[in-house]
C-alpha cells in the first residue's frame, strides 16, 4: 500500500506506539513501522511514580481515558486483568558478599506507594507494548509489522519503502521519529555521531524471565530473619541484590514468573563470552542467590538467556528540523534506578507537544533544538547518578547512600502537583547538578580511604546536609535504619 502521512514513526515499543496514539488522537495522520511483530519479548519493565504520573497526565491532556487505569496497580487489575503486570510498592536492596551467608543488616527498602491499590507496576512488556499497539490501531494509525524496508530522505521528505517481494508498503512523511531503541535506524541513516565515550558507566547485562524463583521474603524467613520492619512486602518491588561487581534485578509478575538479570561492572570484571557462563558465575558465588535459583527455569524468551554488550550509548544529536529520536534511542545508561520508562514517557510528552498541528514551524524548530539538548543532558545526569553506585562497590552502605541522590531528585519531583515537572530528575536545577558533582568528589575520598566504616560515615553525614534542599522525605535519617516509608509518592 502507498500512503502519505504527517509523521512516520519507526519502532513500536511502548514509546513509539504511545506517541502514535497521541498524535492520531490529535488529528495527525501517522504510520508506524516495526521490524518485529507483537506480541514479542522485551525488557525494561519496572515503572515508578514519576512514570505513572506522566502517563496519567498524558491520558488527561490528550483525552485518552483508557490509559488511565494503567497508571496504578489496582485499576490496572480491575480494567485490564488480561494484561500481565506485577505490583511495585518500592525499591528493595539486599547486600551480599561472595560465599557468605546474608547479613540482615544489609537491607534498604524505599517505599514508592502506600498500598497495593495505588502502587506502580512491573509491565510485562510483551503484553503492554501489544496493548498500546492495538490502541493506536483503533485510533487509525497505519501499522506495518515484521517489516523489511529501506529508509530514504531528502530535505523535505522521508520515505520508507518495503523491500519484501511484492512491496508491501511505500510511506512518505515530512517528519520521522526514531523509536527503534538501540538500533537507532534514523540516527544511522543520517550518520549522526555518537559520544558514548563521555559516559562513565560501563556495564553489561544477562537476563530472562524465570519460573520457580524463591521469593526473598521466604528466603529471609527460611533463614529465621524477621521482615516485620519492612515498610512493604519486599518482593512487591524492584528487588536489587547488590554484589561485589554489580547487582541483580528481580521483578515478580502476578503469574509468579520473575524478570531477573545480572548487571556487571565491566570496569571490574572481564566477562566470559557465553550468557550461561556469566549467569552461573554470579549465581554460584552468592549462597542466597544459589538457593533462590536452585530450581529456577527460564520461562521467557523462548531462546533462553539474553546477553547485552556494553549497555551504555549516547548520540550527539537527538533531533533535527525534520526528525527526532525518543530518549531510549538517543542514549541509554542501564536499568538501575528504573529511569527508562519514565524518561521515555517524558520524551513522548515533549514530542507530542512539539508535533501538535497548530504549532508554527519556527516554534517547532526551536523546541526540537531544545528537546535534543535536554534529552542528551538528562542521559548524562542519569549516567552520573548510576555510575557512583558502581564506584561505591563493594560497599553496600556506600552504594545505598549514593542512591539517595537519585531518591532526592525523584521524590522532590513527585511531591509537585502532577509529579511530572518539566525537567527530568532536576536536570535543569544547577544547584542539584553541582551537588551531584561535589558528591562524586566526596565519594572518591571515601573510596580512597578504603571505603572504611568511618569514611562511609563521613560521606553519609556530608550527603545528608548537602541534599537537604531536595530531601522532603527523611532520606538518610539514621532513625529509619534503612526502612523508608515516608518516601511513598502522594496519592
Ligand atoms: C537490560 C535492561 C533492563 C531495563 N530495565 C528497566 C526498568 O526496570 N525500568 C525502566 O524504566 N526501564 C528499563 N529499561 C529501559 C527500557 O527498556 C526502555 O526505556 C524502553 O524499552 C524504551 O521503550 P521504547 O519504546 O522507546 O524502545 P524499545 O522498547 O527499545 O522498542 C524499540 C522497538 O523498535 C523496533 N525496532 C528496532 N529496530 C528497528 C528498525 N530498524 N526499524 C523498525 N523497528 C525497529 C523493535 O522491534 C522494538 O519494537 C531497561 C533496559 C534494558 C536494556
GROMACS .gro file of N, CA, C and O in nm, residues 132-235:
model
  416
  132UNK      N    1  -0.067  -0.115   2.368
  132UNK     CA    2  -0.051   0.021   2.313
  132UNK      C    3  -0.061   0.018   2.161
  132UNK      O    4  -0.117   0.108   2.098
  133UNK      N    5  -0.003  -0.086   2.102
  133UNK     CA    6  -0.006  -0.101   1.956
  133UNK      C    7  -0.151  -0.114   1.907
  133UNK      O    8  -0.193  -0.051   1.810
  134UNK      N    9  -0.229  -0.196   1.982
  134UNK     CA   10  -0.370  -0.215   1.943
  134UNK      C   11  -0.452  -0.087   1.963
  134UNK      O   12  -0.538  -0.053   1.882
  135UNK      N   13  -0.422  -0.014   2.072
  135UNK     CA   14  -0.494   0.113   2.096
  135UNK      C   15  -0.466   0.210   1.980
  135UNK      O   16  -0.555   0.282   1.936
  136UNK      N   17  -0.341   0.212   1.935
  136UNK     CA   18  -0.305   0.303   1.825
  136UNK      C   19  -0.376   0.262   1.696
  136UNK      O   20  -0.423   0.348   1.619
  137UNK      N   21  -0.388   0.132   1.675
  137UNK     CA   22  -0.458   0.083   1.555
  137UNK      C   23  -0.604   0.131   1.557
  137UNK      O   24  -0.657   0.181   1.456
  138UNK      N   25  -0.666   0.120   1.675
  138UNK     CA   26  -0.806   0.163   1.689
  138UNK      C   27  -0.821   0.312   1.658
  138UNK      O   28  -0.924   0.357   1.610
  139UNK      N   29  -0.715   0.389   1.686
  139UNK     CA   30  -0.720   0.534   1.663
  139UNK      C   31  -0.686   0.568   1.518
  139UNK      O   32  -0.678   0.685   1.481
  140UNK      N   33  -0.663   0.466   1.435
  140UNK     CA   34  -0.643   0.490   1.291
  140UNK      C   35  -0.499   0.502   1.247
  140UNK      O   36  -0.471   0.546   1.134
  141UNK      N   37  -0.403   0.462   1.333
  141UNK     CA   38  -0.262   0.466   1.293
  141UNK      C   39  -0.236   0.356   1.190
  141UNK      O   40  -0.280   0.242   1.208
  142UNK      N   41  -0.166   0.391   1.082
  142UNK     CA   42  -0.126   0.289   0.982
  142UNK      C   43  -0.012   0.209   1.043
  142UNK      O   44   0.086   0.268   1.089
  143UNK      N   45  -0.021   0.076   1.043
  143UNK     CA   46   0.083  -0.002   1.110
  143UNK      C   47   0.139  -0.112   1.019
  143UNK      O   48   0.062  -0.181   0.951
  144UNK      N   49   0.270  -0.126   1.023
  144UNK     CA   50   0.336  -0.232   0.946
  144UNK      C   51   0.431  -0.305   1.039
  144UNK      O   52   0.524  -0.244   1.093
  145UNK      N   53   0.405  -0.434   1.061
  145UNK     CA   54   0.490  -0.514   1.150
  145UNK      C   55   0.574  -0.608   1.067
  145UNK      O   56   0.546  -0.632   0.950
  146UNK      N   57   0.674  -0.665   1.135
  146UNK     CA   58   0.758  -0.765   1.069
  146UNK      C   59   0.812  -0.709   0.937
  146UNK      O   60   0.822  -0.780   0.837
  147UNK      N   61   0.844  -0.580   0.939
  147UNK     CA   62   0.874  -0.509   0.814
  147UNK      C   63   1.023  -0.517   0.779
  147UNK      O   64   1.109  -0.511   0.866
  148UNK      N   65   1.047  -0.531   0.651
  148UNK     CA   66   1.182  -0.510   0.598
  148UNK      C   67   1.167  -0.392   0.504
  148UNK      O   68   1.082  -0.394   0.416
  149UNK      N   69   1.249  -0.290   0.523
  149UNK     CA   70   1.226  -0.169   0.444
  149UNK      C   71   1.355  -0.091   0.428
  149UNK      O   72   1.453  -0.111   0.500
  150UNK      N   73   1.349   0.001   0.333
  150UNK     CA   74   1.461   0.092   0.313
  150UNK      C   75   1.412   0.231   0.350
  150UNK      O   76   1.299   0.269   0.316
  151UNK      N   77   1.497   0.306   0.420
  151UNK     CA   78   1.462   0.443   0.458
  151UNK      C   79   1.535   0.539   0.365
  151UNK      O   80   1.657   0.528   0.347
  152UNK      N   81   1.459   0.631   0.306
  152UNK     CA   82   1.518   0.729   0.214
  152UNK      C   83   1.481   0.867   0.264
  152UNK      O   84   1.375   0.886   0.325
  153UNK      N   85   1.566   0.966   0.239
  153UNK     CA   86   1.530   1.100   0.285
  153UNK      C   87   1.581   1.208   0.191
  153UNK      O   88   1.686   1.192   0.127
  154UNK      N   89   1.504   1.316   0.183
  154UNK     CA   90   1.551   1.439   0.120
  154UNK      C   91   1.529   1.547   0.226
  154UNK      O   92   1.484   1.517   0.336
  155UNK      N   93   1.556   1.672   0.193
  155UNK     CA   94   1.542   1.777   0.293
  155UNK      C   95   1.397   1.792   0.340
  155UNK      O   96   1.370   1.830   0.453
  156UNK      N   97   1.302   1.758   0.252
  156UNK     CA   98   1.162   1.785   0.287
  156UNK      C   99   1.079   1.658   0.307
  156UNK      O  100   0.965   1.666   0.349
  157UNK      N  101   1.136   1.543   0.279
  157UNK     CA  102   1.052   1.423   0.287
  157UNK      C  103   1.128   1.298   0.326
  157UNK      O  104   1.244   1.280   0.289
  158UNK      N  105   1.059   1.213   0.403
  158UNK     CA  106   1.110   1.080   0.436
  158UNK      C  107   1.028   0.976   0.361
  158UNK      O  108   0.907   0.995   0.342
  159UNK      N  109   1.094   0.868   0.323
  159UNK     CA  110   1.021   0.758   0.259
  159UNK      C  111   1.066   0.627   0.321
  159UNK      O  112   1.186   0.606   0.340
  160UNK      N  113   0.971   0.542   0.352
  160UNK     CA  114   1.003   0.405   0.394
  160UNK      C  115   0.943   0.313   0.290
  160UNK      O  116   0.821   0.314   0.267
  161UNK      N  117   1.030   0.234   0.227
  161UNK     CA  118   0.985   0.151   0.115
  161UNK      C  119   1.011   0.005   0.150
  161UNK      O  120   1.125  -0.033   0.180
  162UNK      N  121   0.906  -0.073   0.148
  162UNK     CA  122   0.920  -0.216   0.179
  162UNK      C  123   1.015  -0.281   0.079
  162UNK      O  124   1.009  -0.253  -0.041
  163UNK      N  125   1.105  -0.366   0.131
  163UNK     CA  126   1.198  -0.434   0.040
  163UNK      C  127   1.159  -0.581   0.022
  163UNK      O  128   1.234  -0.660  -0.033
  164UNK      N  129   1.042  -0.618   0.073
  164UNK     CA  130   0.996  -0.756   0.051
  164UNK      C  131   0.946  -0.770  -0.092
  164UNK      O  132   0.898  -0.673  -0.151
  165UNK      N  133   0.950  -0.894  -0.142
  165UNK     CA  134   0.894  -0.921  -0.275
  165UNK      C  135   0.749  -0.876  -0.276
  165UNK      O  136   0.675  -0.902  -0.183
  166UNK      N  137   0.709  -0.808  -0.378
  166UNK     CA  138   0.570  -0.764  -0.388
  166UNK      C  139   0.548  -0.629  -0.323
  166UNK      O  140   0.439  -0.573  -0.334
  167UNK      N  141   0.652  -0.574  -0.253
  167UNK     CA  142   0.646  -0.438  -0.196
  167UNK      C  143   0.520  -0.411  -0.117
  167UNK      O  144   0.420  -0.364  -0.170
  168UNK      N  145   0.522  -0.441   0.015
  168UNK     CA  146   0.401  -0.427   0.096
  168UNK      C  147   0.358  -0.282   0.117
  168UNK      O  148   0.241  -0.253   0.131
  169UNK      N  149   0.456  -0.190   0.126
  169UNK     CA  150   0.419  -0.051   0.154
  169UNK      C  151   0.522   0.047   0.100
  169UNK      O  152   0.638   0.012   0.074
  170UNK      N  153   0.475   0.170   0.084
  170UNK     CA  154   0.560   0.283   0.047
  170UNK      C  155   0.500   0.403   0.118
  170UNK      O  156   0.395   0.453   0.080
  171UNK      N  157   0.564   0.445   0.228
  171UNK     CA  158   0.507   0.552   0.311
  171UNK      C  159   0.595   0.676   0.299
  171UNK      O  160   0.718   0.667   0.308
  172UNK      N  161   0.533   0.791   0.281
  172UNK     CA  162   0.608   0.917   0.279
  172UNK      C  163   0.557   1.007   0.392
  172UNK      O  164   0.440   1.001   0.430
  173UNK      N  165   0.650   1.089   0.446
  173UNK     CA  166   0.613   1.180   0.555
  173UNK      C  167   0.715   1.293   0.563
  173UNK      O  168   0.833   1.272   0.534
  174UNK      N  169   0.672   1.412   0.607
  174UNK     CA  170   0.769   1.522   0.623
  174UNK      C  171   0.850   1.511   0.753
  174UNK      O  172   0.950   1.579   0.768
  175UNK      N  173   0.803   1.425   0.847
  175UNK     CA  174   0.872   1.416   0.977
  175UNK      C  175   0.882   1.270   1.018
  175UNK      O  176   0.787   1.194   1.001
  176UNK      N  177   0.998   1.232   1.074
  176UNK     CA  178   1.015   1.094   1.121
  176UNK      C  179   1.061   1.094   1.267
  176UNK      O  180   1.139   1.180   1.309
  177UNK      N  181   1.006   0.998   1.343
  177UNK     CA  182   1.051   0.979   1.482
  177UNK      C  183   1.121   0.845   1.490
  177UNK      O  184   1.068   0.742   1.446
  178UNK      N  185   1.242   0.847   1.546
  178UNK     CA  186   1.318   0.724   1.566
  178UNK      C  187   1.285   0.669   1.704
  178UNK      O  188   1.328   0.724   1.806
  179UNK      N  189   1.207   0.561   1.706
  179UNK     CA  190   1.171   0.496   1.833
  179UNK      C  191   1.223   0.353   1.831
  179UNK      O  192   1.161   0.262   1.886
  180UNK      N  193   1.337   0.333   1.765
  180UNK     CA  194   1.388   0.196   1.746
  180UNK      C  195   1.487   0.156   1.855
  180UNK      O  196   1.554   0.052   1.843
  181UNK      N  197   1.501   0.234   1.962
  181UNK     CA  198   1.591   0.197   2.071
  181UNK      C  199   1.734   0.188   2.022
  181UNK      O  200   1.780   0.270   1.942
  182UNK      N  201   1.804   0.084   2.068
  182UNK     CA  202   1.946   0.068   2.035
  182UNK      C  203   1.975   0.058   1.886
  182UNK      O  204   2.089   0.081   1.844
  183UNK      N  205   1.876   0.025   1.804
  183UNK     CA  206   1.901   0.015   1.659
  183UNK      C  207   1.931   0.152   1.599
  183UNK      O  208   2.008   0.164   1.504
  184UNK      N  209   1.865   0.255   1.651
  184UNK     CA  210   1.888   0.392   1.603
  184UNK      C  211   1.879   0.403   1.452
  184UNK      O  212   1.969   0.456   1.386
  185UNK      N  213   1.766   0.357   1.395
  185UNK     CA  214   1.755   0.349   1.248
  185UNK      C  215   1.776   0.484   1.180
  185UNK      O  216   1.847   0.494   1.080
  186UNK      N  217   1.715   0.590   1.236
  186UNK     CA  218   1.727   0.722   1.173
  186UNK      C  219   1.867   0.780   1.200
  186UNK      O  220   1.930   0.839   1.111
  187UNK      N  221   1.914   0.762   1.323
  187UNK     CA  222   2.048   0.813   1.357
  187UNK      C  223   2.152   0.753   1.262
  187UNK      O  224   2.240   0.823   1.212
  188UNK      N  225   2.138   0.623   1.237
  188UNK     CA  226   2.235   0.558   1.148
  188UNK      C  227   2.217   0.607   1.005
  188UNK      O  228   2.314   0.633   0.934
  189UNK      N  229   2.092   0.623   0.963
  189UNK     CA  230   2.065   0.671   0.827
  189UNK      C  231   2.129   0.809   0.805
  189UNK      O  232   2.186   0.837   0.700
  190UNK      N  233   2.119   0.893   0.908
  190UNK     CA  234   2.172   1.030   0.896
  190UNK      C  235   2.322   1.038   0.927
  190UNK      O  236   2.384   1.142   0.908
  191UNK      N  237   2.376   0.930   0.978
  191UNK     CA  238   2.519   0.930   1.014
  191UNK      C  239   2.548   1.020   1.134
  191UNK      O  240   2.657   1.078   1.144
  192UNK      N  241   2.452   1.030   1.227
  192UNK     CA  242   2.475   1.113   1.347
  192UNK      C  243   2.581   1.044   1.434
  192UNK      O  244   2.571   0.925   1.463
  193UNK      N  245   2.683   1.121   1.473
  193UNK     CA  246   2.792   1.063   1.552
  193UNK      C  247   2.744   1.031   1.693
  193UNK      O  248   2.648   1.091   1.742
  194UNK      N  249   2.811   0.937   1.759
  194UNK     CA  250   2.777   0.913   1.900
  194UNK      C  251   2.885   0.974   1.989
  194UNK      O  252   2.991   1.014   1.942
  195UNK      N  253   2.852   0.987   2.118
  195UNK     CA  254   2.951   1.038   2.214
  195UNK      C  255   2.950   0.949   2.339
  195UNK      O  256   2.957   0.996   2.451
  196UNK      N  257   2.941   0.820   2.310
  196UNK     CA  258   2.937   0.722   2.419
  196UNK      C  259   3.061   0.732   2.506
  196UNK      O  260   3.056   0.702   2.626
  197UNK      N  261   3.172   0.779   2.447
  197UNK     CA  262   3.297   0.786   2.525
  197UNK      C  263   3.285   0.881   2.644
  197UNK      O  264   3.364   0.875   2.737
  198UNK      N  265   3.183   0.970   2.643
  198UNK     CA  266   3.166   1.062   2.756
  198UNK      C  267   3.104   0.994   2.877
  198UNK      O  268   3.105   1.047   2.987
  199UNK      N  269   3.042   0.877   2.854
  199UNK     CA  270   2.970   0.811   2.963
  199UNK      C  271   3.066   0.734   3.053
  199UNK      O  272   3.157   0.667   3.004
  200UNK      N  273   3.039   0.743   3.183
  200UNK     CA  274   3.131   0.679   3.278
  200UNK      C  275   3.087   0.537   3.314
  200UNK      O  276   3.168   0.452   3.347
  201UNK      N  277   2.955   0.514   3.314
  201UNK     CA  278   2.907   0.380   3.347
  201UNK      C  279   2.949   0.284   3.237
  201UNK      O  280   2.945   0.319   3.119
  202UNK      N  281   2.989   0.164   3.277
  202UNK     CA  282   3.036   0.066   3.178
  202UNK      C  283   2.990  -0.072   3.224
  202UNK      O  284   3.061  -0.142   3.294
  203UNK      N  285   2.867  -0.108   3.186
  203UNK     CA  286   2.812  -0.234   3.237
  203UNK      C  287   2.746  -0.314   3.125
  203UNK      O  288   2.714  -0.261   3.019
  204UNK      N  289   2.727  -0.442   3.153
  204UNK     CA  290   2.657  -0.532   3.060
  204UNK      C  291   2.559  -0.616   3.140
  204UNK      O  292   2.575  -0.632   3.262
  205UNK      N  293   2.456  -0.669   3.072
  205UNK     CA  294   2.352  -0.744   3.144
  205UNK      C  295   2.328  -0.881   3.082
  205UNK      O  296   2.345  -0.900   2.961
  206UNK      N  297   2.289  -0.976   3.168
  206UNK     CA  298   2.242  -1.108   3.126
  206UNK      C  299   2.107  -1.127   3.192
  206UNK      O  300   2.095  -1.108   3.313
  207UNK      N  301   2.004  -1.164   3.115
  207UNK     CA  302   1.870  -1.161   3.175
  207UNK      C  303   1.773  -1.254   3.104
  207UNK      O  304   1.796  -1.298   2.990
  208UNK      N  305   1.662  -1.282   3.172
  208UNK     CA  306   1.549  -1.359   3.117
  208UNK      C  307   1.435  -1.351   3.218
  208UNK      O  308   1.449  -1.287   3.323
  209UNK      N  309   1.324  -1.414   3.186
  209UNK     CA  310   1.216  -1.433   3.284
  209UNK      C  311   1.223  -1.578   3.331
  209UNK      O  312   1.241  -1.668   3.250
  210UNK      N  313   1.203  -1.599   3.463
  210UNK     CA  314   1.220  -1.732   3.522
  210UNK      C  315   1.094  -1.778   3.595
  210UNK      O  316   1.018  -1.695   3.646
  211UNK      N  317   1.079  -1.911   3.603
  211UNK     CA  318   0.981  -1.973   3.694
  211UNK      C  319   1.056  -2.027   3.814
  211UNK      O  320   1.176  -2.056   3.804
  212UNK      N  321   0.984  -2.052   3.921
  212UNK     CA  322   1.039  -2.119   4.041
  212UNK      C  323   1.153  -2.043   4.107
  212UNK      O  324   1.252  -2.103   4.148
  213UNK      N  325   1.143  -1.912   4.113
  213UNK     CA  326   1.242  -1.834   4.189
  213UNK      C  327   1.184  -1.815   4.329
  213UNK      O  328   1.073  -1.762   4.344
  214UNK      N  329   1.256  -1.858   4.430
  214UNK     CA  330   1.204  -1.848   4.568
  214UNK      C  331   1.194  -1.700   4.606
  214UNK      O  332   1.291  -1.625   4.589
  215UNK      N  333   1.078  -1.655   4.655
  215UNK     CA  334   1.066  -1.514   4.695
  215UNK      C  335   1.167  -1.477   4.804
  215UNK      O  336   1.202  -1.561   4.888
  216UNK      N  337   1.211  -1.352   4.802
  216UNK     CA  338   1.309  -1.306   4.902
  216UNK      C  339   1.251  -1.322   5.042
  216UNK      O  340   1.319  -1.367   5.135
  217UNK      N  341   1.123  -1.287   5.056
  217UNK     CA  342   1.058  -1.297   5.187
  217UNK      C  343   1.069  -1.439   5.243
  217UNK      O  344   1.099  -1.459   5.361
  218UNK      N  345   1.048  -1.537   5.156
  218UNK     CA  346   1.058  -1.676   5.201
  218UNK      C  347   1.201  -1.713   5.235
  218UNK      O  348   1.227  -1.784   5.333
  219UNK      N  349   1.296  -1.662   5.157
  219UNK     CA  350   1.438  -1.687   5.185
  219UNK      C  351   1.474  -1.632   5.323
  219UNK      O  352   1.545  -1.697   5.399
  220UNK      N  353   1.426  -1.512   5.352
  220UNK     CA  354   1.458  -1.450   5.481
  220UNK      C  355   1.395  -1.530   5.594
  220UNK      O  356   1.458  -1.557   5.696
  221UNK      N  357   1.271  -1.571   5.571
  221UNK     CA  358   1.201  -1.649   5.673
  221UNK      C  359   1.272  -1.784   5.695
  221UNK      O  360   1.291  -1.829   5.808
  222UNK      N  361   1.316  -1.848   5.584
  222UNK     CA  362   1.389  -1.976   5.596
  222UNK      C  363   1.515  -1.959   5.680
  222UNK      O  364   1.558  -2.051   5.749
  223UNK      N  365   1.574  -1.837   5.672
  223UNK     CA  366   1.697  -1.812   5.748
  223UNK      C  367   1.667  -1.762   5.888
  223UNK      O  368   1.757  -1.722   5.962
  224UNK      N  369   1.539  -1.758   5.924
  224UNK     CA  370   1.500  -1.714   6.059
  224UNK      C  371   1.509  -1.563   6.076
  224UNK      O  372   1.519  -1.514   6.189
  225UNK      N  373   1.504  -1.489   5.964
  225UNK     CA  374   1.516  -1.343   5.973
  225UNK      C  375   1.377  -1.279   5.965
  225UNK      O  376   1.296  -1.316   5.879
  226UNK      N  377   1.354  -1.182   6.051
  226UNK     CA  378   1.222  -1.117   6.056
  226UNK      C  379   1.209  -1.013   5.945
  226UNK      O  380   1.307  -0.951   5.905
  227UNK      N  381   1.085  -0.996   5.897
  227UNK     CA  382   1.061  -0.894   5.794
  227UNK      C  383   0.959  -0.791   5.844
  227UNK      O  384   0.907  -0.713   5.765
  228UNK      N  385   0.933  -0.792   5.975
  228UNK     CA  386   0.826  -0.704   6.025
  228UNK      C  387   0.862  -0.556   6.020
  228UNK      O  388   0.775  -0.471   6.032
  229UNK      N  389   0.990  -0.523   5.999
  229UNK     CA  390   1.026  -0.381   5.986
  229UNK      C  391   1.011  -0.331   5.842
  229UNK      O  392   1.020  -0.212   5.815
  230UNK      N  393   0.991  -0.423   5.748
  230UNK     CA  394   0.979  -0.381   5.607
  230UNK      C  395   0.856  -0.292   5.589
  230UNK      O  396   0.746  -0.330   5.632
  231UNK      N  397   0.870  -0.177   5.522
  231UNK     CA  398   0.753  -0.089   5.504
  231UNK      C  399   0.655  -0.142   5.399
  231UNK      O  400   0.545  -0.088   5.385
  232UNK      N  401   0.694  -0.245   5.323
  232UNK     CA  402   0.605  -0.307   5.223
  232UNK      C  403   0.658  -0.447   5.199
  232UNK      O  404   0.774  -0.476   5.232
  233UNK      N  405   0.576  -0.537   5.140
  233UNK     CA  406   0.626  -0.673   5.113
  233UNK      C  407   0.745  -0.663   5.017
  233UNK      O  408   0.732  -0.610   4.907
  234UNK      N  409   0.861  -0.713   5.061
  234UNK     CA  410   0.985  -0.679   4.990
  234UNK      C  411   0.992  -0.736   4.848
  234UNK      O  412   1.070  -0.687   4.766
  235UNK      N  413   0.909  -0.837   4.815
  235UNK     CA  414   0.911  -0.889   4.678
  235UNK      C  415   0.821  -0.809   4.584
  235UNK      O  416   0.834  -0.820   4.462
   0.00000   0.00000   0.00000
